[in-house]
PDB file of C-alpha atoms in Angstrom:
ATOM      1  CA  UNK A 246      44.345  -4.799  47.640  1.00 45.00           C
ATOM      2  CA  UNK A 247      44.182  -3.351  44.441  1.00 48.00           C
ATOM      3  CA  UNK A 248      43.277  -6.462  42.530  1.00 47.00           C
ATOM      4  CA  UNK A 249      40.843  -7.188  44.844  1.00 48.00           C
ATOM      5  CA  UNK A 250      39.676  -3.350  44.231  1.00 46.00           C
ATOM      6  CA  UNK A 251      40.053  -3.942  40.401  1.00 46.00           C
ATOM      7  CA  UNK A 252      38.010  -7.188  39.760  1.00 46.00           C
ATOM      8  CA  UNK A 253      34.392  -5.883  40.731  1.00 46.00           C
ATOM      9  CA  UNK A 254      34.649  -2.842  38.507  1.00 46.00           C
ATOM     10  CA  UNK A 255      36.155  -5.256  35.610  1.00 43.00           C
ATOM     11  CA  UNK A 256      32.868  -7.425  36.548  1.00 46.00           C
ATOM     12  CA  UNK A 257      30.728  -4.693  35.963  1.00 48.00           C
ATOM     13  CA  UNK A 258      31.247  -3.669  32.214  1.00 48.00           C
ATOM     14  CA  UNK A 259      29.867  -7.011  30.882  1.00 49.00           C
ATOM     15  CA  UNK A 260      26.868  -6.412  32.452  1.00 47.00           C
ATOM     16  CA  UNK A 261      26.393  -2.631  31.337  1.00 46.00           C
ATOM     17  CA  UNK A 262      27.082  -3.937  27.684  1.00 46.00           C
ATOM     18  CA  UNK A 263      24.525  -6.853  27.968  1.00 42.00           C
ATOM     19  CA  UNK A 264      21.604  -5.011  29.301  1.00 43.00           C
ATOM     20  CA  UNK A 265      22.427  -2.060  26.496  1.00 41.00           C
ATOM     21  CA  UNK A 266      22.303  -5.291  24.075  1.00 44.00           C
ATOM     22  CA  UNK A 267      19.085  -6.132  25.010  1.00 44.00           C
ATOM     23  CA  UNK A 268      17.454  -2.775  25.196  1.00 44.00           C
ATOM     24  CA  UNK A 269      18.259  -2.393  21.281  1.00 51.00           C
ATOM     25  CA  UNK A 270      16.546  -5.447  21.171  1.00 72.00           C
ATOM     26  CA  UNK A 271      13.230  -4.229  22.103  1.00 89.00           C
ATOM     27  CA  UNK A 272      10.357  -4.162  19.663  1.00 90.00           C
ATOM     28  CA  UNK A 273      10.987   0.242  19.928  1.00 90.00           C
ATOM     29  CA  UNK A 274      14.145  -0.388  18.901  1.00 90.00           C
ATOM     30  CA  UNK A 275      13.561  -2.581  16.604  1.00 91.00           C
ATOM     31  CA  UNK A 276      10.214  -0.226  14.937  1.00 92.00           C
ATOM     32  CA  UNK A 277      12.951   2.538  14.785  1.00 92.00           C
ATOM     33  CA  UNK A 278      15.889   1.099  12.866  1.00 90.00           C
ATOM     34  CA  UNK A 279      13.038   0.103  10.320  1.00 92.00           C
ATOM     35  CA  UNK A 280      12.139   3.814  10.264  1.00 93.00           C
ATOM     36  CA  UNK A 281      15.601   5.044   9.550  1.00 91.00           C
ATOM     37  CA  UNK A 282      16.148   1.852   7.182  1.00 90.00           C
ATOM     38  CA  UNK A 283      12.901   3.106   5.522  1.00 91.00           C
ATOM     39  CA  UNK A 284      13.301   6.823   5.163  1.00 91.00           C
ATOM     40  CA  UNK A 285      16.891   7.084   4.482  1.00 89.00           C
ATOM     41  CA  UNK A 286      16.722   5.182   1.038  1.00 86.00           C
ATOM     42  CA  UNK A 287      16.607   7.444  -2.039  1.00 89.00           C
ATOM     43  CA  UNK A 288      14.286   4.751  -3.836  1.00 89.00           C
ATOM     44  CA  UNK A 289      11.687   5.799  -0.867  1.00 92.00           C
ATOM     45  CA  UNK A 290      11.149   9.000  -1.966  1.00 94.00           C
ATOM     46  CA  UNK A 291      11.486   8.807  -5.214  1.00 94.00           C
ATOM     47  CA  UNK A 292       8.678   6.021  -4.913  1.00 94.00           C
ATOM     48  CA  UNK A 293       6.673   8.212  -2.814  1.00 95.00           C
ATOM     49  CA  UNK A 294       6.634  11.418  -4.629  1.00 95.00           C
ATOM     50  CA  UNK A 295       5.632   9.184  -7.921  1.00 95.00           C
ATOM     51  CA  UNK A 296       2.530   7.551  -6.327  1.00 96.00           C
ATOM     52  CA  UNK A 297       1.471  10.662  -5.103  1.00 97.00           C
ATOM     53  CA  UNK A 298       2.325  12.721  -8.835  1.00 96.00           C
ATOM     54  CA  UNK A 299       0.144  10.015 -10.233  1.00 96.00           C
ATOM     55  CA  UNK A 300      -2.493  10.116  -8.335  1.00 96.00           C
ATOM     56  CA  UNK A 301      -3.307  13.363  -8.626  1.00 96.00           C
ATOM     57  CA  UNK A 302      -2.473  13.821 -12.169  1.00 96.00           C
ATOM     58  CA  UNK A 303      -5.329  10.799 -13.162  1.00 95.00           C
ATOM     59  CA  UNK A 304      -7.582  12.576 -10.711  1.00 95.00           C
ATOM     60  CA  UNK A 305      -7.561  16.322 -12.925  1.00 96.00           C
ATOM     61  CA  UNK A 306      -7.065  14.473 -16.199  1.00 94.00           C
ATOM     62  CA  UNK A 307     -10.317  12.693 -15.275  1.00 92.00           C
ATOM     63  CA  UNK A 308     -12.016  15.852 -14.140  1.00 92.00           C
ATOM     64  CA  UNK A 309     -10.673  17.735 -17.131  1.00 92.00           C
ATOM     65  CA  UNK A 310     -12.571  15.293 -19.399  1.00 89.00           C
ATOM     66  CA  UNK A 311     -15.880  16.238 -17.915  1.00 89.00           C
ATOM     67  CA  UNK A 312     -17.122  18.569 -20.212  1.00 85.00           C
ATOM     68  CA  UNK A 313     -16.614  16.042 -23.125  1.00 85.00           C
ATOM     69  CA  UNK A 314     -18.746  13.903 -21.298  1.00 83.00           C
ATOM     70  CA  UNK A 315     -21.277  16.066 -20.716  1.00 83.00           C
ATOM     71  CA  UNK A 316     -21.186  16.715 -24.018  1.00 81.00           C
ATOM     72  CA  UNK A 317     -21.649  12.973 -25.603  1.00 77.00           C
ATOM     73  CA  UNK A 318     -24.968  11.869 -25.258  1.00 78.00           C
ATOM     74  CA  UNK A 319     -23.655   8.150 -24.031  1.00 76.00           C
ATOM     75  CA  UNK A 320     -21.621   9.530 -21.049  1.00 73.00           C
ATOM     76  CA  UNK A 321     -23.845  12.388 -20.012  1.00 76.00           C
ATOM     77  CA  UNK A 322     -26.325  10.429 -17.805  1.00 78.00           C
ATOM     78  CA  UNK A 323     -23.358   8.802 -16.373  1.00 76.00           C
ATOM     79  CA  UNK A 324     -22.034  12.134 -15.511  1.00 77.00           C
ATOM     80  CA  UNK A 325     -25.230  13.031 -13.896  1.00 78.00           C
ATOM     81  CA  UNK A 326     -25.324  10.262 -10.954  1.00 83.00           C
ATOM     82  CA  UNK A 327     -21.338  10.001 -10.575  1.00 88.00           C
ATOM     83  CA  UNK A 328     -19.965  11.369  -6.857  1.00 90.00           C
ATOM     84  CA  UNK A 329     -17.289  13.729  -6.720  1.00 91.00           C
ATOM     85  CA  UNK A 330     -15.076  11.753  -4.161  1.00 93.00           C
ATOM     86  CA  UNK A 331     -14.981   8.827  -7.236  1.00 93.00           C
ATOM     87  CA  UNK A 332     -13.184  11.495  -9.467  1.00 93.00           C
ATOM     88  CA  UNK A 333     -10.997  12.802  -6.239  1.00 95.00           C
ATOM     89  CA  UNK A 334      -9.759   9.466  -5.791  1.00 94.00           C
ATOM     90  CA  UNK A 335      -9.501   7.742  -9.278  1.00 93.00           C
ATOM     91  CA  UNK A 336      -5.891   7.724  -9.350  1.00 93.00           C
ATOM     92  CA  UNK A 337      -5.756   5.141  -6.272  1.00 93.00           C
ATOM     93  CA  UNK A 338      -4.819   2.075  -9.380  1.00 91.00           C
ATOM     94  CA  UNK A 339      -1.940   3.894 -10.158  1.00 93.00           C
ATOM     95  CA  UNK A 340      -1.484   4.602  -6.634  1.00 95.00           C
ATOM     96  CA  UNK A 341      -1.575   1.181  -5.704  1.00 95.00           C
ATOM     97  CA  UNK A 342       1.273  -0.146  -8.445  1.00 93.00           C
ATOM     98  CA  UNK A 343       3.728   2.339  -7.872  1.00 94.00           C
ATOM     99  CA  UNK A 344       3.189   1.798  -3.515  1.00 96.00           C
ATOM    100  CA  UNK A 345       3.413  -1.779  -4.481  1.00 96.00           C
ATOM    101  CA  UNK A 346       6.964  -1.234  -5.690  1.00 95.00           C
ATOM    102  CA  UNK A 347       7.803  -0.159  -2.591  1.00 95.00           C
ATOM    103  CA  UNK A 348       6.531  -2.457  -0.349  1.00 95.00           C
ATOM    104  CA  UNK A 349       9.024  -4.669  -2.429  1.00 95.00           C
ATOM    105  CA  UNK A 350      12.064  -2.607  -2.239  1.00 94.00           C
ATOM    106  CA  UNK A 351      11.664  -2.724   1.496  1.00 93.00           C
ATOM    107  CA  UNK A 352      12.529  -6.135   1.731  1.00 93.00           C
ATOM    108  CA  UNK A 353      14.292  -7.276  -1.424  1.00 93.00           C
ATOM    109  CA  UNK A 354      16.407  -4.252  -1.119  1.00 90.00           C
ATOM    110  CA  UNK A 355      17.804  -5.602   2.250  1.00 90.00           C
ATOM    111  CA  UNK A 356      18.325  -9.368   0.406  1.00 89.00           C
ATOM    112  CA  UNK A 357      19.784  -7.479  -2.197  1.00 88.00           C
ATOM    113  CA  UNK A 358      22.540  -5.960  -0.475  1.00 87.00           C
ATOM    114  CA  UNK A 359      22.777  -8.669   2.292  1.00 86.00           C
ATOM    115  CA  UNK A 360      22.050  -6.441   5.479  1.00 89.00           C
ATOM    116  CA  UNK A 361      19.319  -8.602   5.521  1.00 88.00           C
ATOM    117  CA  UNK A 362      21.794 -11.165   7.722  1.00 89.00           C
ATOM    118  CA  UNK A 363      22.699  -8.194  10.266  1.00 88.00           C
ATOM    119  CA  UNK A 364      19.248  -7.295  10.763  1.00 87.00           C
ATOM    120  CA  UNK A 365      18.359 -11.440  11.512  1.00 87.00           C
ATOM    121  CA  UNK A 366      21.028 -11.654  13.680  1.00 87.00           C
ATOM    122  CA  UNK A 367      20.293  -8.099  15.427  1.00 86.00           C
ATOM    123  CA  UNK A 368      16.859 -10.291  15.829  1.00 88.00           C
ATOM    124  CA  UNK A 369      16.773 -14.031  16.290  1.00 87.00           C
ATOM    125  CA  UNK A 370      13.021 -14.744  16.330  1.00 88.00           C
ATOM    126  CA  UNK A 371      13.017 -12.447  13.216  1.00 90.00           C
ATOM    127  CA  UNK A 372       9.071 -12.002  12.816  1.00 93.00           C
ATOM    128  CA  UNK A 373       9.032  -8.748  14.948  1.00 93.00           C
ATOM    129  CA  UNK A 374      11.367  -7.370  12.071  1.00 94.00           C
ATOM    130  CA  UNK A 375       8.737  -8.170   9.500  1.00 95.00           C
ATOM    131  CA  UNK A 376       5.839  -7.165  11.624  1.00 95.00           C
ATOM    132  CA  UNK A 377       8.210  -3.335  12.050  1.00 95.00           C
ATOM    133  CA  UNK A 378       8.591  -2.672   8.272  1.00 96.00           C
ATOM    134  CA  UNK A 379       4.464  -3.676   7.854  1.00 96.00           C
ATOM    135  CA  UNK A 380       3.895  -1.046  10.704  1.00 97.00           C
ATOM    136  CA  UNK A 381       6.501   1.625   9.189  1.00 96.00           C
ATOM    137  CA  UNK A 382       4.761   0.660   5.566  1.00 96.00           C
ATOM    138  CA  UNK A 383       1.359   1.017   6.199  1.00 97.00           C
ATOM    139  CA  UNK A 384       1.885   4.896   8.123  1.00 97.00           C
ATOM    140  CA  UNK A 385       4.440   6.122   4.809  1.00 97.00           C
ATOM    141  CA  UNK A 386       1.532   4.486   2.470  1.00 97.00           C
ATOM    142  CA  UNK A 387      -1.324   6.629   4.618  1.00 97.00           C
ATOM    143  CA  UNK A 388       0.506   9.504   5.060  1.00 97.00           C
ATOM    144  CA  UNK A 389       1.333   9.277   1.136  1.00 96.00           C
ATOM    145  CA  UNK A 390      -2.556   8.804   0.627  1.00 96.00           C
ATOM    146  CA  UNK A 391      -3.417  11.936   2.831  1.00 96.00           C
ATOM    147  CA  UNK A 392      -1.368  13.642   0.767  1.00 97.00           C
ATOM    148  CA  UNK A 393      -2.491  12.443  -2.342  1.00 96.00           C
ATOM    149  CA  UNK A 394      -5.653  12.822  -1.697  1.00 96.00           C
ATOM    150  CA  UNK A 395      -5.318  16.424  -0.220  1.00 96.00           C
ATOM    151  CA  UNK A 396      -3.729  17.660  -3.757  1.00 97.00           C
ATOM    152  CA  UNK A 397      -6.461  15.525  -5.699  1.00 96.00           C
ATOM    153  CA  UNK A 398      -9.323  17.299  -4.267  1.00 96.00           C
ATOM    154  CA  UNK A 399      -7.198  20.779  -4.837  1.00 95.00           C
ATOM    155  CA  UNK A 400      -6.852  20.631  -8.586  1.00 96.00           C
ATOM    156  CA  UNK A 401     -10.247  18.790  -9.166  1.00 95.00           C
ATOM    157  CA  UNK A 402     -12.185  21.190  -7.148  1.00 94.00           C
ATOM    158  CA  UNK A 403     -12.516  24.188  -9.740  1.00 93.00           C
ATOM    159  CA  UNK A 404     -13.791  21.719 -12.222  1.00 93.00           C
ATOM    160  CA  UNK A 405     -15.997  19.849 -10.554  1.00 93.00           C
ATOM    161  CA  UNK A 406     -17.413  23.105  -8.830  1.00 92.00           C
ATOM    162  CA  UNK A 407     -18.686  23.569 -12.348  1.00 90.00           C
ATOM    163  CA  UNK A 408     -20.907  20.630 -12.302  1.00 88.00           C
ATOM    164  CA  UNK A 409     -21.718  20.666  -8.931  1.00 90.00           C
ATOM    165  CA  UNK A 410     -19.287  17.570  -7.925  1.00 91.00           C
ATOM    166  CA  UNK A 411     -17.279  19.000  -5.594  1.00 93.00           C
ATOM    167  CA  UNK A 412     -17.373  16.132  -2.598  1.00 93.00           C
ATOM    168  CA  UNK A 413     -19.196  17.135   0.629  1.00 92.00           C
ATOM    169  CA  UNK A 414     -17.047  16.445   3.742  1.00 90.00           C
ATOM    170  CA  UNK A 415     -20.300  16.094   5.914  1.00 90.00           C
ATOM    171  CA  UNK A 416     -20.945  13.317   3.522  1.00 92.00           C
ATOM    172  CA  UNK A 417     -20.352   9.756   4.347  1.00 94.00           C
ATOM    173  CA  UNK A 418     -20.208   8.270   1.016  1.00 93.00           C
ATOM    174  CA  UNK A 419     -17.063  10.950   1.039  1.00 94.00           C
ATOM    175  CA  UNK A 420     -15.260   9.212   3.289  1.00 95.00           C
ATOM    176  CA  UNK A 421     -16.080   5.787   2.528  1.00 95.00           C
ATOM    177  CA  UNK A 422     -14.265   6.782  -1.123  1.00 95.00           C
ATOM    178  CA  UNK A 423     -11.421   8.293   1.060  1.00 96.00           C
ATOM    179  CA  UNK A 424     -11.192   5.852   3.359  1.00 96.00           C
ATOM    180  CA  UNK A 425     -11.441   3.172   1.182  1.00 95.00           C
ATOM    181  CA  UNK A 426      -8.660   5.023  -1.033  1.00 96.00           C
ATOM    182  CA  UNK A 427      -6.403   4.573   1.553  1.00 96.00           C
ATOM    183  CA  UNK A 428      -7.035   1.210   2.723  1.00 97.00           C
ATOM    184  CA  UNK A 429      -6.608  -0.109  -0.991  1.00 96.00           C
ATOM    185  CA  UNK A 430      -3.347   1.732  -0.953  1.00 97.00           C
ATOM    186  CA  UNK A 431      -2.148   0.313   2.517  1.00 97.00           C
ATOM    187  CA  UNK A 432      -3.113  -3.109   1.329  1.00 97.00           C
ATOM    188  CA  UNK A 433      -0.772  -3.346  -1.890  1.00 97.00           C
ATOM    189  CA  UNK A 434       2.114  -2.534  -0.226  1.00 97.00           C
ATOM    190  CA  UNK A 435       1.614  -5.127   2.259  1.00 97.00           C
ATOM    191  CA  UNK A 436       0.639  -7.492  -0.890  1.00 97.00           C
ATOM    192  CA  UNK A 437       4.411  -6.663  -2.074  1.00 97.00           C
ATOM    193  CA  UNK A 438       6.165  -6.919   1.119  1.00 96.00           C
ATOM    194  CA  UNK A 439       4.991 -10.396   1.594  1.00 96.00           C
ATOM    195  CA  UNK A 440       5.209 -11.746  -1.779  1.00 97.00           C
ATOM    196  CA  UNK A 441       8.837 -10.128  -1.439  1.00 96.00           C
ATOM    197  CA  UNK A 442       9.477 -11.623   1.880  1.00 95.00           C
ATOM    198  CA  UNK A 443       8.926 -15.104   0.070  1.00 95.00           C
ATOM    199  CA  UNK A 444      10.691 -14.437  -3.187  1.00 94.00           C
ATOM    200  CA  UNK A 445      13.322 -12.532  -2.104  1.00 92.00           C
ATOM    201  CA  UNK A 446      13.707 -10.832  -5.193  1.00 92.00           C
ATOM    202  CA  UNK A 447      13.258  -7.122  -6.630  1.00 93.00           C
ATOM    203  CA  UNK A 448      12.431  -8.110 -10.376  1.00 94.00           C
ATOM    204  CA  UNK A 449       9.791 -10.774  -9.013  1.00 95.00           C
ATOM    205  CA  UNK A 450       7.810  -9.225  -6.446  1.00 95.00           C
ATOM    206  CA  UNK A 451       7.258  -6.675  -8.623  1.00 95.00           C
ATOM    207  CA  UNK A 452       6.383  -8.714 -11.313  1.00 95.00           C
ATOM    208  CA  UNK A 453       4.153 -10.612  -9.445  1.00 96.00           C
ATOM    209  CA  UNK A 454       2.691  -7.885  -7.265  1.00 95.00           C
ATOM    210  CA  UNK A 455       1.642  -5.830 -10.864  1.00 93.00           C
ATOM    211  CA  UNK A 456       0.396  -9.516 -12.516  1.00 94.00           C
ATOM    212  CA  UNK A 457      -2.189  -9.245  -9.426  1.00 94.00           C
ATOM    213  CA  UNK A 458      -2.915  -6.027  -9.418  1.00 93.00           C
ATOM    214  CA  UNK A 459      -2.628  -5.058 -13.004  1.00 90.00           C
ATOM    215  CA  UNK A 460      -2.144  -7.516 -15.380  1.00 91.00           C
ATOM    216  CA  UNK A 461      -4.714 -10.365 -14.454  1.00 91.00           C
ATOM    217  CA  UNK A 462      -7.885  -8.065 -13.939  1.00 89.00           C
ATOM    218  CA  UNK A 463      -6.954  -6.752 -17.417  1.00 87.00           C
ATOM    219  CA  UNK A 464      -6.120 -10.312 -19.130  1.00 90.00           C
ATOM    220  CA  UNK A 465      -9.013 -11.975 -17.907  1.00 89.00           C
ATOM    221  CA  UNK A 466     -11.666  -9.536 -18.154  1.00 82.00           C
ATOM    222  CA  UNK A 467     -11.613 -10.605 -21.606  1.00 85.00           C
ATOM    223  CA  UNK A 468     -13.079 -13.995 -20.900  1.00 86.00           C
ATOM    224  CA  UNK A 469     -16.722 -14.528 -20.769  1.00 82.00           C
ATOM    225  CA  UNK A 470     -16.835 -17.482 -18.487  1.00 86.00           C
ATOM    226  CA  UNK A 471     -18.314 -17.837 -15.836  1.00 87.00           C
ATOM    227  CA  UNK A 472     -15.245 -19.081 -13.582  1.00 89.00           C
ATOM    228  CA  UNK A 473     -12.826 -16.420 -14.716  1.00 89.00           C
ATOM    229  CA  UNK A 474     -15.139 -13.716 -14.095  1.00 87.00           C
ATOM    230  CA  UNK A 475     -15.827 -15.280 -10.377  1.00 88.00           C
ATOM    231  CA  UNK A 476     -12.164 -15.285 -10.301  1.00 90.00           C
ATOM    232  CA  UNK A 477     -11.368 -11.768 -11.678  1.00 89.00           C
ATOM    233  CA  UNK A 478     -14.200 -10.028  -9.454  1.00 90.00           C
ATOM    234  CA  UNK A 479     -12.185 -11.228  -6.304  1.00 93.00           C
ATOM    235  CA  UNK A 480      -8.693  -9.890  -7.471  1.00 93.00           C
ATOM    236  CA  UNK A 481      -7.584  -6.772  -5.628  1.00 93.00           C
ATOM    237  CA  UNK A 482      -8.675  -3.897  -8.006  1.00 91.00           C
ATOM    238  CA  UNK A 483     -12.118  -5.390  -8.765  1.00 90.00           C
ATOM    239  CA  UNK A 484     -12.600  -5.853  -4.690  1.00 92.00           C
ATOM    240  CA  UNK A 485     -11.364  -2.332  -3.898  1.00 93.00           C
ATOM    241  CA  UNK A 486     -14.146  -0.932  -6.472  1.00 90.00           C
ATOM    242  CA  UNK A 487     -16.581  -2.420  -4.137  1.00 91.00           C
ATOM    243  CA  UNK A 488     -15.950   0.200  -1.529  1.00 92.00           C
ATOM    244  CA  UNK A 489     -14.652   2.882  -3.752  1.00 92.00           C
ATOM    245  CA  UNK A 490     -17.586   2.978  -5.861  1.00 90.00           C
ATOM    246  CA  UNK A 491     -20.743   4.577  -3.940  1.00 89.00           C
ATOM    247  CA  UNK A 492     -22.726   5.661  -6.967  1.00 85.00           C
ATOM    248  CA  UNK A 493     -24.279   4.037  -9.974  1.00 80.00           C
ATOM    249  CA  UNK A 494     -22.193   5.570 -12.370  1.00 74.00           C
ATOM    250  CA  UNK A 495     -19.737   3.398 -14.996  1.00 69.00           C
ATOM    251  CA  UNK A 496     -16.986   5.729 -14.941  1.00 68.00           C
ATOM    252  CA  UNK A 497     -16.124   4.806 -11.554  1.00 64.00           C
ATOM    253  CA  UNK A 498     -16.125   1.306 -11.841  1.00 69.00           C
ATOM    254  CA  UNK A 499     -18.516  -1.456 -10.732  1.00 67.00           C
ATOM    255  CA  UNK A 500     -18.512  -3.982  -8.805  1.00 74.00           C
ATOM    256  CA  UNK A 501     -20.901  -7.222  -7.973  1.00 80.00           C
ATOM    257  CA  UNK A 502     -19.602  -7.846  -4.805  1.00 86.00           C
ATOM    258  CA  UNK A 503     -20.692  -5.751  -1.394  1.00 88.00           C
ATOM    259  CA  UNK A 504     -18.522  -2.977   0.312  1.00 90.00           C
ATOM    260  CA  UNK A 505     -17.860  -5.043   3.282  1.00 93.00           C
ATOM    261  CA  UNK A 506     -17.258  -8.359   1.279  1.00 94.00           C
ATOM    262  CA  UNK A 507     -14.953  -6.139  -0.637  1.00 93.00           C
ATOM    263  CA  UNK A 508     -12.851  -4.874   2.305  1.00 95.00           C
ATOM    264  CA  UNK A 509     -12.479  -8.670   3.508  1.00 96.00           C
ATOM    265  CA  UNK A 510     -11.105  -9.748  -0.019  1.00 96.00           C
ATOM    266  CA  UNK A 511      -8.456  -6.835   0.078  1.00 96.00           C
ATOM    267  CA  UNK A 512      -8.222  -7.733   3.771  1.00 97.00           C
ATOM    268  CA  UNK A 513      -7.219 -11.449   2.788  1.00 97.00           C
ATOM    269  CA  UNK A 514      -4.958 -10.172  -0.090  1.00 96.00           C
ATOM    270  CA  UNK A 515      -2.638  -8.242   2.209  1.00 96.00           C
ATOM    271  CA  UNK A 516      -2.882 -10.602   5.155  1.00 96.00           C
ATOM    272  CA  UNK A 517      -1.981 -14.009   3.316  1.00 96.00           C
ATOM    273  CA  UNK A 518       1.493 -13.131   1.755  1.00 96.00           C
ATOM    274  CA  UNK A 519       2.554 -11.272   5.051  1.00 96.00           C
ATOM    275  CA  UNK A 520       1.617 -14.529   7.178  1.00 96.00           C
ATOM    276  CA  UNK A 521       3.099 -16.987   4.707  1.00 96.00           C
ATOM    277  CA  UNK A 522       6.035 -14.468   4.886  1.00 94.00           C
ATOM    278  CA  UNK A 523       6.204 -14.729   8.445  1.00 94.00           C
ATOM    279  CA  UNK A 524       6.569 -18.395   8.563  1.00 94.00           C
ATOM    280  CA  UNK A 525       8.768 -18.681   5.911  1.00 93.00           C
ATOM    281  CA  UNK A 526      11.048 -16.215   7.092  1.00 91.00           C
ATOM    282  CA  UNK A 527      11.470 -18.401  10.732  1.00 88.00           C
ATOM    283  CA  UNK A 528      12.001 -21.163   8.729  1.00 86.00           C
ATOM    284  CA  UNK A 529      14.398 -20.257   6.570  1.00 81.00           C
ATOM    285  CA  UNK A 530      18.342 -19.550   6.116  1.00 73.00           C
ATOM    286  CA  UNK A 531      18.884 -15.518   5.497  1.00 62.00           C
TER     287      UNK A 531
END
């Protein structure tokens, strides 16, 4: 009597513990183990507060340089068609390597250490956990943007108030700069976390991720050929100057290719590595 009392509860706790097993499983569960993976890492914030420190310090340093502009004859008409949102948001290269860095810590970190084989087995088909830390990436990186952005246009504004620069909200060449600002910066960490996805390692994501970003546009904008500079204008930071540049003015940065060309190329530099990732990361031992 008791036995046969005994043997439907014992039944019972198997199933409790399998359908809890498969609720963690869900993509929300999955999402928010990323999110504490994410934010509990010293290296996030430190990361974080840097992109945002630079930003904003290349934005006044750039609008503390005005009046010596004004005052050389060579930079003055240049000063006299440039848009304040350029000067607001002139620290997004800067912003873009140090975000870049951690788009790579967010996976190499986990290779690193080797958590990356409890995650994988947490989650067999694997991609939603790469799709998660893109999701969790991109909202830090826009959040970090807002911010940056936000403190930008605070210590710029009394200078540029002095040369009538001061960005118009109302205007829609201000957001396009902001926008834009933001997309660029949401892009290279996406860049990183798939080139880290398929490298697996801190040192060379980074060192690939800055090669892209940094060191090629700088390398080969010293060669006149015509190839290379085909090549260089469709590298990230030459694309992004496409739809972060809305006046006529060198000291933003041109561009020879259109805004909306522009946001495809950045599009296509984000997207690639993160679906080569994907497949790579289904095919391949932890």
């Amino acid at each position: 009597m008791n036995a046969a009392v005994a043997a439907p509860a014992l039944a019972t706790k198997p199933v409790r513990r399998a359908t809890a097993r498969r609720t963690d499983l869900t993509f929300a569960g999955i999402m928010r183990g990323e999110w504490i993976k994410l934010l509990s890492l010293r290296s996030t914030w430190w990361t974080l507060g840097l992109t945002v420190v630079l930003m904003t310090l290349f934005a006044f340093g750039l609008s503390m340089s005005l009046d010596l502009m004004a005052e050389d004859p060579l930079t003055a008409p240049a000063l006299a068609v440039i848009h304040g949102a350029e000067i607001v948001a002139s620290g997004y290269q800067l912003g873009m390597l140090s975000i870049a860095v951690l788009g790579a810590l967010l996976i190499t970190g986990e290779y690193s250490t080797g958590m990356i084989r409890s995650t994988l087995a947490a989650v067999p088909t694997r991609v939603p956990v790469l799709a998660a830390k893109a999701i969790a990436l991109t909202v830090v990186t826009a959040i970090v943007a807002l911010v940056g952005l936000v403190l930008s246009f605070t210590v710029t504004s009394f200078q540029l108030s002095e040369y009538d620069l001061v960005p118009a909200l109302d205007d829609a060449a201000t957001w396009q700069v902001f926008g834009g600002m933001t997309y660029a910066l949401v892009a290279a960490a996406l860049l990183a976390l798939g080139v880290g996805v398929l490298l697996r390692s801190t040192a060379g994501t980074v060192a690939v991720s800055l090669t892209v970003l940094l060191l090629l546009p700088s390398i080969l904008g010293f060669i006149t050929l015509d190839w290379v500079e085909t090549i260089v204008r469709y590298l990230p930071l030459p694309a992004a100057a496409a739809f972060l540049t809305v006046s006529e003015s060198p000291i933003a940065g041109q561009s020879e290719l259109a805004p909306w060309t522009g946001v495809a190329v950045i599009a296509a530099w984000a997207l690639i590595p993160l679906v080569a990732g994907a497949v790579v990361l289904r095919r391949r031992d932890a």
